[in-house]
XYZ file of C-alpha atoms in Angstrom:
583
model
C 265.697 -59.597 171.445
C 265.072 -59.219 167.788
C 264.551 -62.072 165.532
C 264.689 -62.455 161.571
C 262.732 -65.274 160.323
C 263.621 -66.367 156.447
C 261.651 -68.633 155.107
C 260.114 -69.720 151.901
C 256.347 -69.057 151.100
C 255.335 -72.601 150.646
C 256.341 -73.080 154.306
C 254.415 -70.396 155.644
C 251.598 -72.562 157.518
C 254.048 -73.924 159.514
C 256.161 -70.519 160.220
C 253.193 -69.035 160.818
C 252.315 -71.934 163.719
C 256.127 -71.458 165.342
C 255.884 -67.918 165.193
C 253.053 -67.968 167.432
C 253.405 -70.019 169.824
C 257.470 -68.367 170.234
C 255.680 -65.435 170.761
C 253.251 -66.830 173.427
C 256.198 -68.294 175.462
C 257.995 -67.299 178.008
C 261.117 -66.233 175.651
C 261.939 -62.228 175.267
C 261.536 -62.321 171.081
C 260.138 -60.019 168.632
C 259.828 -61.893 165.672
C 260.541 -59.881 162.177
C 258.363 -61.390 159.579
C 257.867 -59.677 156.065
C 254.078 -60.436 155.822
C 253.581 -58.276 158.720
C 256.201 -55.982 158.112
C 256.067 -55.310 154.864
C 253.686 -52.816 153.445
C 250.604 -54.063 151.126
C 251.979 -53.041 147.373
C 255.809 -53.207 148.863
C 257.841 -55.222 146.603
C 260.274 -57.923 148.833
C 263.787 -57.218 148.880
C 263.033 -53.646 147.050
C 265.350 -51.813 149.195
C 268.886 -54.178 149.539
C 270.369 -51.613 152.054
C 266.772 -51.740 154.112
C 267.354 -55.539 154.716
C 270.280 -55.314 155.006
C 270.341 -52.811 158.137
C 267.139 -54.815 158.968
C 268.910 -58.349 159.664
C 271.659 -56.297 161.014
C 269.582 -54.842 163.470
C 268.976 -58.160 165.131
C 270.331 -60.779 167.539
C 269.849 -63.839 165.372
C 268.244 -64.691 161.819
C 265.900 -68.150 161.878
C 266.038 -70.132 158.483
C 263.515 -72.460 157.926
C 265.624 -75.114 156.153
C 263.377 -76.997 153.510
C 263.221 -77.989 150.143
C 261.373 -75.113 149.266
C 263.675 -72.391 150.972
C 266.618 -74.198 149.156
C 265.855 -72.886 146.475
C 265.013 -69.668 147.249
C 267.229 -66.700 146.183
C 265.690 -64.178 148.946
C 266.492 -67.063 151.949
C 269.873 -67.061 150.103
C 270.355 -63.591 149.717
C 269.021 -63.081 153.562
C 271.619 -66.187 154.657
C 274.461 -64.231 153.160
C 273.666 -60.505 155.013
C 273.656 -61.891 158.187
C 276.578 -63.677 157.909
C 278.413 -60.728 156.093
C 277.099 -58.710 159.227
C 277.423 -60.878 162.071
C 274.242 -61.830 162.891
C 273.907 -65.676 164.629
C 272.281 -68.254 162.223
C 269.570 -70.268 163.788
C 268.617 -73.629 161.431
C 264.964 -74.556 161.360
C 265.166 -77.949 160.222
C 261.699 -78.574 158.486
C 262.594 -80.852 156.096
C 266.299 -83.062 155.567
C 268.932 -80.525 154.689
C 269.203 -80.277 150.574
C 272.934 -81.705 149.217
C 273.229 -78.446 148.318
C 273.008 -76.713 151.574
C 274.629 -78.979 153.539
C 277.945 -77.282 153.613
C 275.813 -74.059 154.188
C 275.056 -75.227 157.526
C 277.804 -77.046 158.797
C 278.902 -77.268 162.262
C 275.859 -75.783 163.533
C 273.518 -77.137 165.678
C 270.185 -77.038 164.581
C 266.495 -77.490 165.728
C 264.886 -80.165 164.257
C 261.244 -80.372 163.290
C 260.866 -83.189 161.203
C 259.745 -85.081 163.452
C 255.522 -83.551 163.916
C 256.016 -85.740 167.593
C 258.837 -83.691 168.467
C 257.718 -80.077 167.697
C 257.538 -79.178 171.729
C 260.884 -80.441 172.350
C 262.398 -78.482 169.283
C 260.436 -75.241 170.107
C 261.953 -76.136 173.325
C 265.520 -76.025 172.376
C 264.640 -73.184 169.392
C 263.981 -70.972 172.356
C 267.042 -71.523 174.248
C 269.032 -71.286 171.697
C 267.056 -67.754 170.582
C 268.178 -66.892 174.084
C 271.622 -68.134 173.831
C 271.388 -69.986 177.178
C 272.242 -73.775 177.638
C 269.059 -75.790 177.273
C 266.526 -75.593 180.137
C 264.485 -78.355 181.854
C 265.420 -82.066 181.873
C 263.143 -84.628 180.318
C 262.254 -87.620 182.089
C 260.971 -90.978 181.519
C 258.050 -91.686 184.417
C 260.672 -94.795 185.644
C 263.345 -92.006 186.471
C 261.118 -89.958 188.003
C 259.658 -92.550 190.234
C 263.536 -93.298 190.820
C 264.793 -90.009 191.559
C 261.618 -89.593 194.056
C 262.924 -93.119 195.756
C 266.289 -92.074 196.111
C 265.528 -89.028 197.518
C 263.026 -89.460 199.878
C 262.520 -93.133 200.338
C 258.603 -92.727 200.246
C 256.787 -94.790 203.073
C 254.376 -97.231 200.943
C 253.807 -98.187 197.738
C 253.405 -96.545 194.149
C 250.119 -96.234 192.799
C 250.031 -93.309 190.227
C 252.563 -91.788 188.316
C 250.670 -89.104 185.813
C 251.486 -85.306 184.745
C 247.985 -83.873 187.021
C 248.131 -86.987 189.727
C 245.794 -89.419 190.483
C 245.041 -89.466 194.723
C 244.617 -85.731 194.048
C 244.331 -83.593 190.859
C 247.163 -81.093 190.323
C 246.859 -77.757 188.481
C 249.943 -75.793 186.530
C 249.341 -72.046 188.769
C 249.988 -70.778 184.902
C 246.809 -72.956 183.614
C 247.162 -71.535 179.934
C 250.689 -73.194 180.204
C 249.983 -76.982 180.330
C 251.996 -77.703 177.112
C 255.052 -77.276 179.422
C 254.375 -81.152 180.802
C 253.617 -82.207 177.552
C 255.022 -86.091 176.537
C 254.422 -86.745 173.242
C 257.928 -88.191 172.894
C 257.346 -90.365 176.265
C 259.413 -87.864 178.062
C 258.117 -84.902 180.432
C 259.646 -82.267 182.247
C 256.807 -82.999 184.974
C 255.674 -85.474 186.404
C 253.338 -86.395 189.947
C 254.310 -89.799 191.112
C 252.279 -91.093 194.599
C 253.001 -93.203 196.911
C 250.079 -95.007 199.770
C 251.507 -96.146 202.973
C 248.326 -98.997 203.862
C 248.703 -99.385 207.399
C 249.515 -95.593 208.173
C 246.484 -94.476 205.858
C 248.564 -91.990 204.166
C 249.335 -90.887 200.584
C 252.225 -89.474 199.753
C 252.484 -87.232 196.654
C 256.061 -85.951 195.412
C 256.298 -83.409 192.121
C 258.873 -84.052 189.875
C 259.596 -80.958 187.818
C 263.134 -80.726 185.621
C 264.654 -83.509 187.590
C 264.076 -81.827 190.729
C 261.968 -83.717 193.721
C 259.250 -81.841 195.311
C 257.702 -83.033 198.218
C 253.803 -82.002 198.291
C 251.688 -82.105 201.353
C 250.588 -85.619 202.529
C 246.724 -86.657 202.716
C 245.429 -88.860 205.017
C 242.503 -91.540 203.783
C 239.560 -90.052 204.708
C 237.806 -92.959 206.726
C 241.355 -93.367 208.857
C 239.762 -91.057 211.718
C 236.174 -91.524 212.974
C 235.722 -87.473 213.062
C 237.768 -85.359 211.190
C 240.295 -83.481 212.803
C 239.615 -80.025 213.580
C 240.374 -77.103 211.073
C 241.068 -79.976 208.552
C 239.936 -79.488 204.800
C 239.613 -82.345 201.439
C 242.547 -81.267 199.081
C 240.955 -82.229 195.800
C 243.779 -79.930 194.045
C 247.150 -78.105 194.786
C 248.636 -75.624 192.107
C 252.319 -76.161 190.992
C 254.093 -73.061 189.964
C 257.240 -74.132 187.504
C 258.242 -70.805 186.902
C 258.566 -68.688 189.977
C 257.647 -71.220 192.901
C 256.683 -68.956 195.954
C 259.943 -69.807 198.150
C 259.921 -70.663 201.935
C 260.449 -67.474 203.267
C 257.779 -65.621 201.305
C 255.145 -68.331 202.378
C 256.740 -67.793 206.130
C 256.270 -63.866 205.870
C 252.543 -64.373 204.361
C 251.737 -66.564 207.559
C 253.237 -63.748 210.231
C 251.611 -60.853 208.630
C 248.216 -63.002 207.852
C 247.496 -63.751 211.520
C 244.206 -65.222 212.556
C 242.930 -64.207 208.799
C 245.557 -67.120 207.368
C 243.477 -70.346 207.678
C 245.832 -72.966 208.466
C 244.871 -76.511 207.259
C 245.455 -78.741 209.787
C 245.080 -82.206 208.085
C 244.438 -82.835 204.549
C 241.995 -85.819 203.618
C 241.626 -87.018 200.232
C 238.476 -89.205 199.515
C 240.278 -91.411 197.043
C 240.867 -94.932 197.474
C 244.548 -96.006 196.350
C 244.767 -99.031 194.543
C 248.710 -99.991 194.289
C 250.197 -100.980 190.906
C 252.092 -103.601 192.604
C 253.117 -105.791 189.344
C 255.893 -104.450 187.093
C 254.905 -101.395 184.280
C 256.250 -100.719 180.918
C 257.786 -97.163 180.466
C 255.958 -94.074 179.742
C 258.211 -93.907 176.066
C 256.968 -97.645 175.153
C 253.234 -97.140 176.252
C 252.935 -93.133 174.402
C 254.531 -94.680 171.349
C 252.113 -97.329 170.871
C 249.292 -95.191 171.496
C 250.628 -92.219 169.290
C 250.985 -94.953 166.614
C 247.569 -95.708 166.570
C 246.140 -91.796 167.196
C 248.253 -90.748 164.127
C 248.255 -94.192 162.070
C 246.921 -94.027 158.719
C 243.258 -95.442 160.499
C 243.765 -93.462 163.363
C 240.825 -90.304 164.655
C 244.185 -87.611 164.803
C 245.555 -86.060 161.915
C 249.200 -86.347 161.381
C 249.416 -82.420 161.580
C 247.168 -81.797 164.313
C 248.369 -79.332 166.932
C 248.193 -81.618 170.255
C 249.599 -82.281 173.284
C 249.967 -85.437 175.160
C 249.362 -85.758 179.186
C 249.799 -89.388 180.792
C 248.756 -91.151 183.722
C 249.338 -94.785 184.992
C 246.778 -96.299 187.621
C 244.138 -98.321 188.744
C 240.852 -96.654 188.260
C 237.010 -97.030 187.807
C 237.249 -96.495 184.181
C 239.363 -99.602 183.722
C 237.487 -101.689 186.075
C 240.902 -101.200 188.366
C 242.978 -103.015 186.001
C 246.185 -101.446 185.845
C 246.157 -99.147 182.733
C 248.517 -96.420 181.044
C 245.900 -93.720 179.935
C 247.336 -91.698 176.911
C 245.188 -88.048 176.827
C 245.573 -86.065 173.384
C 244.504 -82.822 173.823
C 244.313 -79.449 171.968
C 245.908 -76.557 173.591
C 242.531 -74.180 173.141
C 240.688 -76.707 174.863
C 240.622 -78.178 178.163
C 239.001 -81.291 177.890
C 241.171 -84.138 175.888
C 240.010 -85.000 172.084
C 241.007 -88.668 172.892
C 242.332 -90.856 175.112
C 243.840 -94.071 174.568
C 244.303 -97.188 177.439
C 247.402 -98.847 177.034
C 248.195 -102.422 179.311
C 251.392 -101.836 181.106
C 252.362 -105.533 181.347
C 252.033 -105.912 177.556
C 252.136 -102.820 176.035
C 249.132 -103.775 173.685
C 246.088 -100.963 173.285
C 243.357 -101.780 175.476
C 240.799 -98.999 175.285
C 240.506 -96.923 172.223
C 238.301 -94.173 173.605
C 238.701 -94.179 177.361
C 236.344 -91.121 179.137
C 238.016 -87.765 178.529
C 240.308 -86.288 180.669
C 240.227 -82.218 181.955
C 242.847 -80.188 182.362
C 243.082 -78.196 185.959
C 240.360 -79.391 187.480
C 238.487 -77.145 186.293
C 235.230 -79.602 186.592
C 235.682 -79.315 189.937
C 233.420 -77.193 192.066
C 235.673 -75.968 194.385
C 237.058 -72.097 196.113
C 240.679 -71.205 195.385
C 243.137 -69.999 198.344
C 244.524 -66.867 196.726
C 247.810 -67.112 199.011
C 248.838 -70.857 198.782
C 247.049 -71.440 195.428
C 245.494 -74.676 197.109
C 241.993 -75.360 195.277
C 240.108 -76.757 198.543
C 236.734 -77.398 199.413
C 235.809 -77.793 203.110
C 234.923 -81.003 205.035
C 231.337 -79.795 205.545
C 231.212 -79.437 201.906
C 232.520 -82.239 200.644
C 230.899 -84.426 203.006
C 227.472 -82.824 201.882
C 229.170 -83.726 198.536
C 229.922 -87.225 198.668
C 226.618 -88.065 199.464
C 225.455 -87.805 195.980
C 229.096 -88.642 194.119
C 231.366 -91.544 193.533
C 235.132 -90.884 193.649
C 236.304 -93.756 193.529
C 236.097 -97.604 192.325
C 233.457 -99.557 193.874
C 235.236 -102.271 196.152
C 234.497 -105.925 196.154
C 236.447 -106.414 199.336
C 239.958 -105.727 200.385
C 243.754 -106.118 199.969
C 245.639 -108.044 202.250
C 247.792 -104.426 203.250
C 244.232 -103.224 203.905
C 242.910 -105.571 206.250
C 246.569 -105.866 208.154
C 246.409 -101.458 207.865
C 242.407 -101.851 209.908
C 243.537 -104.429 212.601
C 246.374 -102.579 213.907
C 244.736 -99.770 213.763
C 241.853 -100.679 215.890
C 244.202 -102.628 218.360
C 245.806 -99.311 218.398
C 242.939 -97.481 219.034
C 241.254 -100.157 221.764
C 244.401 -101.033 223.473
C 246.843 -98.451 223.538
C 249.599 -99.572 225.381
C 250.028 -103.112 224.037
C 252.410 -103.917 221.217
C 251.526 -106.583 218.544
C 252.629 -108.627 215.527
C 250.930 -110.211 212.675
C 250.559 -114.053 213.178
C 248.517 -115.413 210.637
C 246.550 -113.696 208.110
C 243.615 -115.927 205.697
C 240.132 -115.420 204.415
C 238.506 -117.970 206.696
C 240.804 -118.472 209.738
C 243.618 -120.101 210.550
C 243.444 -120.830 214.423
C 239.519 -121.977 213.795
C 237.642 -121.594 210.840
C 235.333 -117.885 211.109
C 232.768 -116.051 209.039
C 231.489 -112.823 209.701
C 227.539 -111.912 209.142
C 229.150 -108.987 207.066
C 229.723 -111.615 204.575
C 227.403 -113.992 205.485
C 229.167 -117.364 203.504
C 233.023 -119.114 203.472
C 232.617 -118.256 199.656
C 231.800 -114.857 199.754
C 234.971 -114.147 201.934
C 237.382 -115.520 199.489
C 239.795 -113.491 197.133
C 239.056 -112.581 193.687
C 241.914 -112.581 190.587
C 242.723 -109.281 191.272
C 243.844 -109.874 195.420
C 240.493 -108.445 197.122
C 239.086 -110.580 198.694
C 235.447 -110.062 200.745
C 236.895 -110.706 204.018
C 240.026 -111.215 205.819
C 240.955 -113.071 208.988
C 244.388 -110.957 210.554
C 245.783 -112.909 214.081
C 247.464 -110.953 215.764
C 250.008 -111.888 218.712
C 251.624 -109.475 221.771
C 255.271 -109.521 221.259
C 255.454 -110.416 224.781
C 255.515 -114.307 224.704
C 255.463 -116.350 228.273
C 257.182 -119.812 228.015
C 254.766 -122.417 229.894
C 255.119 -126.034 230.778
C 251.904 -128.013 231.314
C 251.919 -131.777 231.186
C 255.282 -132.225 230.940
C 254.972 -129.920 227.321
C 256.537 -126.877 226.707
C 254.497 -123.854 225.088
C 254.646 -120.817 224.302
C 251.894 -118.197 225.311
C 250.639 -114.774 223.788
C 247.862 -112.448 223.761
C 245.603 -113.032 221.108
C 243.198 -110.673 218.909
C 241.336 -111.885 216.155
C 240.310 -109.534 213.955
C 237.988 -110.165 211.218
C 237.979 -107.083 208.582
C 235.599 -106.636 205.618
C 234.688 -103.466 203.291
C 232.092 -102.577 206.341
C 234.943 -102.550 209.080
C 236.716 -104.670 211.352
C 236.111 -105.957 214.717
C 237.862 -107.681 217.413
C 235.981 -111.680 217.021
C 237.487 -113.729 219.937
C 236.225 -112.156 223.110
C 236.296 -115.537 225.337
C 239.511 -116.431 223.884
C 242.150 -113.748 224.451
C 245.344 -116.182 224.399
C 246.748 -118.177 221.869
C 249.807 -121.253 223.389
C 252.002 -122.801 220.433
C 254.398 -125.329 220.405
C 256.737 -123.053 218.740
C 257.668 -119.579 219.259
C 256.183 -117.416 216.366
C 260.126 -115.912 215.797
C 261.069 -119.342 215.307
C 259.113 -118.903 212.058
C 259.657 -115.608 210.862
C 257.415 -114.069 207.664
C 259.097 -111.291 205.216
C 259.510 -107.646 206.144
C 257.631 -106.996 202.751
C 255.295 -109.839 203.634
C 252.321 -107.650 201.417
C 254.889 -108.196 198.305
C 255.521 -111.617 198.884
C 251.542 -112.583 199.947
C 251.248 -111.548 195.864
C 254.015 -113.048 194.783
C 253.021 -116.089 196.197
C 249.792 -115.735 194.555
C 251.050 -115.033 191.019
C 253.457 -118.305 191.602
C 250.506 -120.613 192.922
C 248.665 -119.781 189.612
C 251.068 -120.455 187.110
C 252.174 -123.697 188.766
C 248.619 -125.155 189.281
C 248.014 -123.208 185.055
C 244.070 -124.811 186.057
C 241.049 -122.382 185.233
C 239.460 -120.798 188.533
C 237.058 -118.289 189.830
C 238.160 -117.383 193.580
C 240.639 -118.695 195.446
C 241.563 -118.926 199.535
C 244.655 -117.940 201.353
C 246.394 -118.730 204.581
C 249.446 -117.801 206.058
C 250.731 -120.413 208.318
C 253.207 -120.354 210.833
C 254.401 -124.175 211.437
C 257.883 -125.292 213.325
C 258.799 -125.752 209.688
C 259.259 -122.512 208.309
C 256.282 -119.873 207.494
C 254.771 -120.603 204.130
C 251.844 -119.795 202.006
C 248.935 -122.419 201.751
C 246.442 -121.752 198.625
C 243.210 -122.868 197.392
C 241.563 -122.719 194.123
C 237.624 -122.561 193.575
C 235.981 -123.117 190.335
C 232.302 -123.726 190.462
C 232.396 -124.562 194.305
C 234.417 -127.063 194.678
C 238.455 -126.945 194.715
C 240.388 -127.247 191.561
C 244.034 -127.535 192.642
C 246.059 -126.239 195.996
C 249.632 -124.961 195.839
C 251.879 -124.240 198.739
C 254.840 -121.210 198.358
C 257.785 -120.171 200.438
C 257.143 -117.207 203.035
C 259.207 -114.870 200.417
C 256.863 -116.070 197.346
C 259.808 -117.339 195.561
C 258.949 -121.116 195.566
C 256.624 -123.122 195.154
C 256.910 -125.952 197.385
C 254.365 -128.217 196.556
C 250.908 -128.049 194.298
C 248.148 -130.580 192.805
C 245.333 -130.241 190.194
C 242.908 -131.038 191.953
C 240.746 -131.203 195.272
């Protein structure tokens, strides 16, 4: 499909860039542009009956609408023949339409590059309409991607990445040159990876989202979650994504049967990387980019107003940003693959918080790694990556663990030691809630308590059967259960109450029942203690108990050893039922 591009000289910097990168897209165009057609010594617009067959000759003529261009008799004159012959007019709106073209252009729709933030989206929409197709692809916001992967699948777990090259694993574009496809300088992408960890099951759960359509990816497990890994198992540390011509099910089916034994088929896919859920409420991918574009591009900014870039985005917890939730903005230049800045952005506030964050790569390529030529998976084997993990750090260094992460270790080793038993959670604290416990892991009650940010060094999880035996003793009535307590630090957990395997209360435990979502509500609970006791502290202890009353929250605040204030909150987190200021 042949295309006429009229422009004015003064413009041509800017032709010149569209021109190129039209003809390095996926759109079938040859571009006619004088400077290359013409010959050296040719005078423009010599021969009126050779332009005119010329413009006639092809599908559509591109104006670059501009001040410049408006007053151009040759983009006139060229305007006029293809009209006069038929040929589709194309707008290029570089600059607002002169008073005097404005008729000229009426009714049609028009791609507008005014905006320098815009240019991908407008090349975007220049090549469809080059094409005469409706416009392709369907820009999201990362919130409606993270919806449309909730409505869809209902992912197990909780969120804790949402980026264009993911954050559990690292995700490569199969056509690597092509990365400006994901590009969200406006706040918008056509792709996105958001990832989801289910705690207790030890699984992440990555889902592509690519022109508003949900792709499931292949779940990792936590690697840690099985003593030895499982046979014929491999660490994913990336998995190509093909948004042009995905290989489809029966193709991958047929390369399987014909493969036989020389198909390796990955059993289970580990990924080293520790999830750290977002858990509080973000800003939107539009509000964080535009705040950090406003300062790239501002007139003290390091980015030129012109520059040719492309923006990738990623919100998560990470080592860089001491795993304090963070929106990290990634400028990068489409020759290179490492970013030429990137900007930290807090999602609560939307206010910069890192003006030169590490640099970001594109595809992995860092990576030392061996690509599978028939599932594009970029894989390195256990033995390998065990080997390499003895000299690397992945992942944050951990100052103790979540509440979902100590519940996640005590069921499973329950699981693991006894099988056929079923069991609930009870009560769940830092030092015990039957009778006070320490483990030599941690070596001191203050050590074991939980920081600002919900880790705490250890964690006491009770757990009951869900077999309960109603007993009368003394004329009392009780109620009796097995009994585990675990106590689980960053070293491991272990079963702590040997001689005492049953637990009698004077209530049954269903008589006080704790939230489905109790993980949401033990933080909720925590973000409502603080603000009501509004007292500076340094660590602070948790218990969940389970009283005839009603389950409720029971919190103490530490500031140079001794307690500050205590604060009691409803088993949902939603009130606070009683605090003080002091100890």
């Amino acid at each position: 499909m042949q295309v006429f591009v009229s422009y004015s000289s003064r413009d041509k910097d800017f032709v010149r860039r569209l021109v190129g990168d039209l003809e390095r897209s996926d759109a079938d165009v040859s571009l006619w542009l004088d400077e290359r057609e013409l010959r050296v010594g040719q005078a423009i617009g010599s021969n009126f009956q050779d332009l005119e067959a010329t413009i006639a000759r092809c599908a559509s003529l591109m104006v670059v609408v501009s001040q410049a261009s408006a007053g151009s008799f040759w983009v006139e004159r060229e305007i006029q023949i293809a009209r006069s012959t038929g040929v589709r007019v194309l707008p290029v709106l570089l600059e607002d339409v002169p008073v005097s073209w404005a008729p000229s252009f009426a009714g049609l729709a028009h791609a507008d590059f005014r905006r320098h933030r815009e240019y991908r989206r407008s090349l975007h929409r220049l090549i469809c309409a080059i094409e005469d197709v409706p416009v392709r692809g369907r820009f999201l916001r990362a919130k409606e991607a993270v919806a449309l992967v909730k409505a869809r699948y209902a992912p197990p777990g909780e969120l804790f990445g949402v980026s264009q090259q993911g954050v559990g694993t690292l995700y490569s574009l199969a056509n690597a040159e092509d990365w400006e496809f994901a590009d969200a300088m406006n706040g918008t992408s056509r792709f996105w990876i958001t990832e989801f960890c289910d705690v207790v099951g030890s699984w992440i759960h990555p889902y592509a989202v690519v022109d508003g359509g949900v792709q499931e990816l292949p779940k990792l497990a936590l690697q840690g979650s099985d003593p030895v890994p499982v046979a014929g198992s491999a660490v994913v540390m990336s998995c190509a994504l093909n948004h042009r011509a995905a290989l489809s099910e029966e193709r991958a089916s047929a390369i399987l049967e014909q493969g036989g034994d020389e198909v390796t088929r990955i059993t289970k896919r580990y990924s080293k990387f520790r999830p750290l859920l977002l858990q509080e409420a973000f800003i939107d991918s539009a509000e964080a980019i535009d705040v950090a574009t406003n300062y790239a591009f501002g007139l003290d900014g390091p980015l030129h107003q012109e520059a040719n870039l492309f923006v990738l985005s990623c919100l998560e917890r990470d080592k860089h940003t001491r795993g304090i939730p963070t929106w990290k903005i990634s400028f990068f230049d489409p020759a290179l693959s490492m970013s030429v800045l990137a900007v930290g952005v807090d999602p609560r506030t939307g206010a910069i918080r890192d003006l030169d964050l590490p640099r970001e790569f594109l595809n992995a390529r860092h990576l030392p790694s061996r690509i599978d030529e028939e599932t594009g998976n970029i894989v390195l084997s256990m033995h390998t990556l065990l080997k390499a993990l003895e000299t690397k750090i992945w992942d944050l260094p951990k100052r103790g663990l979540t509440a979902a992460e100590a519940v996640g270790m005590a069921y499973s080793l329950l699981s693991e030691q006894e099988p056929s038993c079923q069991w609930q959670l009870a009560f769940l604290s830092n030092t015990g809630v039957v009778r006070p416990a320490v483990s030599p892991v941690v070596g001191s009650a203050g050590k074991a308590l939980m920081h600002h940010d919900g880790t705490a060094g250890q964690w006491v999880v009770e757990m009951c059967g869900t077999n309960v035996t109603r007993i009368t003793e003394a004329g009392r009535t009780g109620y009796r259960y097995d009994y585990r307590r675990i106590m689980c630090t960053v070293q491991g957990a272990a079963v702590d109450n040997e001689d005492e395997r049953h637990l009698v209360m004077t209530s049954p435990l269903a008589a006080s029942p704790i939230p489905g979502k109790w993980l949401e509500a033990c933080d909720r609970a925590r973000k409502a203690a603080a603000r009501a006791v509004e007292v500076p502290y340094a660590l602070i202890s948790v218990a969940l108990g389970r009283p005839p009353s009603g389950a409720s929250w029971f919190f103490r605040f530490y500031g140079g050893g001794e307690i500050v204030a205590k604060a009691s909150v409803s088993a949902d987190g939603e009130r606070v039922l009683q605090h003080d200021g002091g100890g």
